[in-house]
Amino acid sequence: MSSQLSTTTATTDLGSQPRYAAIKAHIRAQIESGEWPAHFRVPSENQLAQDFNVSRMTARRALSELTDEGVLIRSQGLGTFVAEPLPAGSLLEVRNIADEVAARGHSYSNRILKLEQTEANTEVAVALGLAEGAAVYHSIIVHLDNDLPIQFEERYTNPTLVPEYLHQNFHAATPNEYLTRVAPLTEVDTTVEAIGADEAVGTALEIKQGTACLQIWRRTKSSAGTVSFARLVHPGNRYRLGAQLRF
């Protein structure tokens, strides 16, 4: 599939940013808006150089960096194409969502909806290996990618293993980052299922109630015991899971 830049691109204001960076930003914007889907052939170096009034070397740098970042893929003799989206998460590892967002070249932020001490119900008590009614820490945080909600995180944490949990600034470091640092993981149990968003999740993720979502249940353990039990909910059209096995 061939491509052409819109006529407005030729007059794009490059502003104070480097010219190659302006070309990269334009290409990313086209991809993220859906204008250029996976396998779409992007303009050639010559076309970009002409439309942005830059040298071929500058255009080549923009395409090369986006290729190195996995955004584009080059095929000898055919051109440069939009790559398949990389999975945002993995079933084989526990990654900090802030790092996942940063790896896409996006801006991470979050909204803390709840951070409190409560009593463990039966499900939480069993998951954490505590007595029903025991004190647990409860947090609900919405994680955002470029201000777009992509994950609803509800987490119950064992206070005997991480007593300072409620005193953390989770705007600066996510619960995952903090827990990994103070209680290094030795074991993770993960379950994935498809659900429809309930009212609370829909409101938090800014989607309609009943929207298809990917829900991950995750229990993490350290050498001292079970650290946390979390429910992670993602809008189905904003998140992908992937895994790669080598033999």
XYZ file of C-alpha atoms in Angstrom:
247
model
C 0.000 0.000 0.000
C 1.486 3.352 -0.969
C 1.221 6.599 0.952
C 1.229 10.320 0.462
C 1.563 13.106 2.985
C -1.316 15.537 3.289
C -0.803 18.923 1.700
C -0.643 20.515 5.135
C 2.486 18.551 6.006
C 4.627 20.574 3.614
C 3.841 23.662 5.628
C 4.195 22.024 9.040
C 5.798 24.372 11.554
C 8.880 22.573 12.780
C 9.144 24.946 15.712
C 12.260 24.861 17.866
C 12.669 21.081 17.868
C 15.285 19.414 15.645
C 13.958 18.774 12.144
C 14.410 15.007 12.323
C 12.422 15.031 15.593
C 9.576 16.916 13.902
C 9.427 14.255 11.190
C 9.392 11.508 13.835
C 6.610 13.266 15.731
C 4.546 13.567 12.541
C 4.960 9.886 11.698
C 4.061 8.824 15.251
C 0.985 11.074 15.166
C -0.182 9.507 11.906
C 0.239 6.012 13.347
C -1.404 6.742 16.690
C -4.372 8.436 15.034
C -4.960 5.327 12.934
C -4.300 7.133 9.663
C -1.310 4.876 9.029
C -2.159 1.333 10.213
C 0.226 -1.612 10.509
C 1.874 -2.517 7.165
C 1.188 0.957 5.742
C 4.077 2.139 3.574
C 5.424 5.457 4.819
C 6.842 8.158 2.536
C 10.349 7.673 1.198
C 13.381 9.644 2.329
C 13.107 11.748 -0.816
C 9.417 12.486 -0.230
C 9.977 13.417 3.422
C 12.959 15.588 2.538
C 10.850 17.441 -0.009
C 7.751 17.853 2.150
C 9.660 19.006 5.230
C 12.259 20.984 3.297
C 15.156 19.093 4.855
C 18.098 17.072 3.578
C 17.806 13.376 2.781
C 20.220 12.725 5.648
C 17.788 14.344 8.089
C 14.865 12.331 6.720
C 16.964 9.166 6.832
C 17.790 9.776 10.500
C 14.100 10.081 11.382
C 13.235 6.824 9.614
C 16.276 5.013 11.023
C 15.520 6.001 14.621
C 11.878 4.968 14.323
C 13.011 1.664 12.844
C 15.431 1.120 15.734
C 12.576 1.902 18.153
C 10.371 -0.754 16.547
C 7.825 1.735 15.215
C 8.757 1.118 11.570
C 10.182 -1.833 9.685
C 12.263 -1.672 6.515
C 12.068 -4.165 3.672
C 14.940 -4.168 1.195
C 13.730 -3.006 -2.184
C 10.145 -2.424 -1.029
C 10.334 0.528 1.346
C 9.563 1.372 4.958
C 6.348 0.236 6.619
C 4.488 0.714 9.885
C 5.383 -2.184 12.179
C 2.899 -4.336 14.057
C 2.194 -2.763 17.472
C 4.406 -4.191 20.183
C 2.598 -5.905 23.063
C 2.173 -3.488 25.948
C 2.631 -6.225 28.526
C 3.928 -9.738 28.910
C 2.668 -12.854 30.617
C 6.241 -13.988 31.206
C 7.464 -11.025 33.217
C 6.175 -8.382 35.624
C 6.970 -4.970 34.165
C 6.472 -1.528 35.598
C 3.693 0.075 33.564
C 5.457 3.435 33.699
C 8.416 1.814 31.932
C 6.100 0.274 29.314
C 4.652 3.695 28.530
C 8.083 5.340 28.400
C 9.333 2.619 26.045
C 6.677 3.729 23.548
C 7.983 7.291 23.736
C 4.871 8.428 25.592
C 4.219 10.348 28.799
C 3.157 8.390 31.908
C 0.912 9.696 34.682
C -1.621 8.269 37.128
C -4.611 9.046 39.289
C -4.734 7.707 42.836
C -8.348 6.907 43.673
C -7.832 5.071 46.951
C -5.004 4.456 49.423
C -6.173 3.083 52.744
C -6.082 0.337 55.354
C -9.035 -2.032 55.347
C -10.031 -5.555 56.399
C -9.390 -8.575 54.207
C -12.483 -10.309 52.864
C -12.419 -14.044 52.241
C -10.951 -13.807 48.729
C -8.201 -11.387 49.717
C -7.385 -13.293 52.901
C -6.954 -16.563 50.998
C -4.837 -14.874 48.325
C -2.495 -13.237 50.837
C -2.423 -16.130 53.299
C -3.965 -14.062 56.094
C -6.901 -14.500 58.451
C -10.241 -13.169 57.267
C -10.709 -9.671 58.675
C -6.952 -9.081 59.031
C -5.633 -5.622 58.260
C -4.490 -5.114 54.657
C -3.505 -2.118 52.583
C -5.831 -1.287 49.694
C -4.965 0.934 46.741
C -6.760 1.822 43.514
C -4.751 3.643 40.860
C -5.556 4.493 37.252
C -2.502 4.514 34.970
C -2.447 6.810 31.926
C -0.547 6.858 28.645
C -0.447 10.382 27.179
C -3.367 11.204 29.518
C -5.408 8.247 28.184
C -6.394 5.705 30.877
C -4.966 2.269 30.024
C -5.021 0.360 33.321
C -7.233 0.195 36.409
C -5.119 -1.263 39.209
C -6.746 -2.465 42.425
C -4.178 -3.906 44.815
C -4.249 -5.478 48.277
C -0.893 -5.555 50.060
C 0.329 -7.450 53.119
C 1.232 -4.778 55.719
C 3.546 -7.084 57.670
C 5.851 -7.353 54.647
C 5.616 -3.757 53.391
C 4.624 -1.625 56.412
C 5.433 1.692 54.696
C 3.184 1.081 51.680
C 0.579 3.717 52.562
C 3.245 6.391 53.008
C 4.628 6.183 49.469
C 4.269 8.797 46.761
C 2.861 6.633 43.977
C 2.854 9.565 41.579
C 6.658 9.361 41.682
C 7.003 5.560 41.722
C 4.266 3.026 40.906
C 3.309 0.301 43.406
C 5.026 -2.229 41.143
C 8.274 -0.255 41.194
C 8.138 0.230 44.950
C 7.263 -3.372 45.795
C 9.909 -4.757 43.458
C 12.486 -2.653 45.279
C 11.523 -3.403 48.904
C 10.268 -6.980 48.480
C 11.991 -8.518 45.424
C 9.804 -11.020 43.579
C 10.496 -14.726 43.779
C 7.182 -16.028 42.411
C 4.194 -14.677 40.459
C 0.776 -16.253 39.838
C -1.152 -14.761 36.902
C -4.645 -15.352 35.520
C -6.085 -13.546 32.484
C -9.741 -13.262 31.528
C -12.059 -11.200 29.341
C -14.725 -9.137 31.113
C -17.151 -6.295 30.529
C -16.345 -3.093 32.407
C -18.493 -2.511 35.480
C -19.557 0.991 36.475
C -16.500 1.733 38.635
C -14.003 0.500 36.066
C -15.845 2.202 33.205
C -15.813 5.541 35.001
C -12.137 5.237 35.927
C -11.045 4.201 32.424
C -13.414 6.634 30.692
C -15.198 3.900 28.748
C -18.810 2.767 28.566
C -20.070 0.214 31.057
C -19.917 -3.229 29.457
C -16.968 -2.370 27.188
C -14.750 -5.401 26.546
C -11.713 -5.399 28.828
C -8.741 -7.586 29.607
C -8.517 -8.423 33.313
C -5.366 -9.787 34.929
C -5.286 -11.248 38.421
C -1.752 -11.243 39.784
C -0.393 -12.512 43.091
C 3.233 -11.699 43.857
C 5.493 -13.350 46.396
C 8.886 -12.612 47.905
C 11.119 -14.878 49.938
C 9.240 -13.714 53.062
C 5.751 -14.585 51.814
C 2.878 -13.296 49.680
C 3.308 -9.568 49.152
C 0.298 -8.442 47.147
C -2.822 -9.485 45.268
C -3.804 -7.240 42.361
C -6.545 -6.876 39.761
C -5.410 -5.087 36.598
C -8.088 -4.103 34.073
C -7.297 -2.759 30.599
C -9.685 -1.528 27.874
C -9.544 -4.214 25.195
C -8.734 -1.745 22.413
C -5.900 -0.045 24.304
C -3.731 -2.923 25.487
C -2.076 -6.052 24.099
C -0.368 -8.928 25.869
C 2.431 -10.866 24.257
C 5.059 -13.465 25.001
C 8.084 -14.868 23.251
C 9.582 -18.269 24.007
C 12.971 -19.400 22.744
C 13.998 -23.066 22.643
